[in-house]
Coordinates of C-alpha atoms in Angstrom, one line a residue:
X1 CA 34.1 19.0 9.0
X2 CA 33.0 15.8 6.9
X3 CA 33.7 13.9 3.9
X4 CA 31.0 15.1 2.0
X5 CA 31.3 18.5 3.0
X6 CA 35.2 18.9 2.2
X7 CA 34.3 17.5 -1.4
X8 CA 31.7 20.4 -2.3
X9 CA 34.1 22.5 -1.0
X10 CA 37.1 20.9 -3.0
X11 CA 34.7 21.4 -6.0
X12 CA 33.7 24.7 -5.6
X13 CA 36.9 26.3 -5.3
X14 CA 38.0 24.2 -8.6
X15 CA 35.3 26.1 -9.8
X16 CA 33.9 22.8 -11.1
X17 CA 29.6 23.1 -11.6
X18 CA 27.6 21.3 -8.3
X19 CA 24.3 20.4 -9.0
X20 CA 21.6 20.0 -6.2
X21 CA 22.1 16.4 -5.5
X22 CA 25.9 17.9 -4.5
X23 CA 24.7 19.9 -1.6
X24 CA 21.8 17.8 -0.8
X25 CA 24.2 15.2 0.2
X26 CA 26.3 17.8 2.1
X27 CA 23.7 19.0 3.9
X28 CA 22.8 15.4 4.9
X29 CA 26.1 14.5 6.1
X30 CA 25.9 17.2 8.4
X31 CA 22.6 15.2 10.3
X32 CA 25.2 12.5 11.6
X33 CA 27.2 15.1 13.4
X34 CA 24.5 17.7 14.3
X35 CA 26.2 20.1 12.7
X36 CA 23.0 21.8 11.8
X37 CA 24.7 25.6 11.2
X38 CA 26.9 24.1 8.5
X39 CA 23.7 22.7 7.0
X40 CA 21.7 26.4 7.1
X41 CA 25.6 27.7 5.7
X42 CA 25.7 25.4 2.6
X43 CA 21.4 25.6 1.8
X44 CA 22.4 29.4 2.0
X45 CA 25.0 28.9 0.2
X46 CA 23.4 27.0 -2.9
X47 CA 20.2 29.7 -3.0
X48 CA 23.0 32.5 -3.2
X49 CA 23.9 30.4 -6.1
X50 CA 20.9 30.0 -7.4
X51 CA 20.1 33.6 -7.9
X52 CA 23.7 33.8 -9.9
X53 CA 22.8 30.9 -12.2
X54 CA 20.1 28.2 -13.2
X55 CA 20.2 25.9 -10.3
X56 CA 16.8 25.9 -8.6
X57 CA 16.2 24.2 -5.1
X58 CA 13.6 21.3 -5.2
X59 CA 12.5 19.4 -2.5
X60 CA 14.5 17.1 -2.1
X61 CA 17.1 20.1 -1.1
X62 CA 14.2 21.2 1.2
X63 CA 13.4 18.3 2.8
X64 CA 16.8 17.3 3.5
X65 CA 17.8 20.6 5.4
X66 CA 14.0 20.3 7.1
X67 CA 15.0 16.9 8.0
X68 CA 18.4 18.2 9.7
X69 CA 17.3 21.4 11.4
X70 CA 14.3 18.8 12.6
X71 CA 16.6 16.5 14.5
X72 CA 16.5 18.8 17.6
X73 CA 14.6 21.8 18.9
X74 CA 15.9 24.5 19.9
X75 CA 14.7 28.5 19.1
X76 CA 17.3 29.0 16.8
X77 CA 16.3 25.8 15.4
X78 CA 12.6 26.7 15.3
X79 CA 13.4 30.0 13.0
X80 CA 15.6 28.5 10.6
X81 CA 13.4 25.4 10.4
X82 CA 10.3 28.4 9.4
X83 CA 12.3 30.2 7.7
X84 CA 13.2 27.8 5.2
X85 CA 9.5 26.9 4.8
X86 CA 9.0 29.9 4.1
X87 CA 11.6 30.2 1.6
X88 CA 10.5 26.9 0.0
X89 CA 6.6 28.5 -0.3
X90 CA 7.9 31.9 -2.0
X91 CA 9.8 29.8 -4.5
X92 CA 6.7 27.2 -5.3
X93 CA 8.4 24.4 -4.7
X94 CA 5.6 21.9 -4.3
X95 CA 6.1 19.9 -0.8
X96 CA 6.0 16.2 -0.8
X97 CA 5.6 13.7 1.5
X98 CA 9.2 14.2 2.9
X99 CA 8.2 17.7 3.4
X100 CA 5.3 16.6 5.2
X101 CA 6.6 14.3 7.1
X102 CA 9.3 16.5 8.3
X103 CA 7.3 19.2 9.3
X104 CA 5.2 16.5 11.3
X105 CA 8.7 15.4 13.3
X106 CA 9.7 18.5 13.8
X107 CA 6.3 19.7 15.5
X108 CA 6.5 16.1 17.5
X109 CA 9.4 16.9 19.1
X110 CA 8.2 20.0 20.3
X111 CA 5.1 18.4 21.5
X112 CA 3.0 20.5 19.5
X113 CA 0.5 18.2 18.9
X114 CA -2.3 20.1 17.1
X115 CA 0.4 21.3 14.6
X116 CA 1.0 17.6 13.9
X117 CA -2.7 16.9 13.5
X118 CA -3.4 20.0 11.6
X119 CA -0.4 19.0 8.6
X120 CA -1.9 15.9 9.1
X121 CA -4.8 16.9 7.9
X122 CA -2.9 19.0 5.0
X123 CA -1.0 16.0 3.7
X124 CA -4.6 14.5 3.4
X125 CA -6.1 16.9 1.8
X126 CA -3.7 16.4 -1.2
X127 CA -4.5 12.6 -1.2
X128 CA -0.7 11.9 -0.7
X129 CA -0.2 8.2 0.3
X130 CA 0.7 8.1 4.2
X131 CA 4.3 7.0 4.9
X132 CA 4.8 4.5 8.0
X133 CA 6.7 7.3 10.1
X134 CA 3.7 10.1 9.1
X135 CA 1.0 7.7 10.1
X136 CA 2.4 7.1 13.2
X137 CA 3.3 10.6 13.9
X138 CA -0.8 11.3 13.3
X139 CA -1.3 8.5 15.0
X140 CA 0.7 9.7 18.5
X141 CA -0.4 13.0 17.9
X142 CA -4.2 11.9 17.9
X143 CA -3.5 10.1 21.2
X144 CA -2.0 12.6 22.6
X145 CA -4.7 15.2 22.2
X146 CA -7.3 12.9 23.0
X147 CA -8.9 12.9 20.1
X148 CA -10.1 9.2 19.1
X149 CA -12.4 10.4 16.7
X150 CA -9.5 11.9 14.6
X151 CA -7.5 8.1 15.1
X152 CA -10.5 6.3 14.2
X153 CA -10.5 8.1 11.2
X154 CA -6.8 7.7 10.1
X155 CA -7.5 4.4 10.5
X156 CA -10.2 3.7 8.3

């Protein structure tokens, strides 16, 4: 497994309290080895927790597993990926620009270019501030589809 992983689990059997920030970082050491499954086990793992105790997911939980399950696509991928989105939605979690921005990679690397204009679009509704990486990905997107009027106006 990894470093990070081995130390939540160290932790949890020694019955010691893991917060959030715990798995978050678990979760994201499992990016550097694609280990994406061990990523979806430990978010499961934490929400099964959750429902024992006080910990709640936030978005930085959700936007880390987003951003590993978004490093590929694949079906299986693709349903966790919603799934979790979903999950995220029924709790309330409000989704930030990480979220946004994850979402907009993930629909990139499918090629799913009208999905990345349309959260595009959803990000600026809120009046978030653009990141460099969702810009661009609005950006490509808006080239891709042909639509210059919809550059133009991320531009301005």
């Amino acid at each position: 497994v990894n470093g990070a992983v081995d130390v939540l689990q160290h932790l949890e059997a020694a019955d010691r309290p893991v917060g959030v920030e715990a798995y978050a970082s678990a979760i994201s050491s499992c990016r550097a080895t694609d280990d994406w499954k061990t990523a979806v086990s430990l978010f499961n793992q934490f929400c099964r927790r959750a429902k024992e105790g006080a910990l709640e997911p936030n978005a930085i939980l959700y936007n880390t597993i987003l951003n590993v399950l978004g490093a590929d696509t694949d079906r299986q991928r693709e349903r966790e990926f919603s799934r979790v989105l979903k999950d995220m939605w029924r709790r309330e979690v409000v989704p930030d620009l990480g979220t946004y921005t994850s979402r907009m990679a993930f629909a990139t690397r499918g090629k799913r270019w009208r999905s990345v204009l349309a959260i595009w679009r959803e990000l600026d509704a809120i009046a978030c501030s653009q990141s460099a990486t969702s810009f661009a990905l609005g950006i490509r997107a808006a080239e891709m589809t042909g639509d210059g009027a919809q550059a133009k106006a991320m531009l301005q």
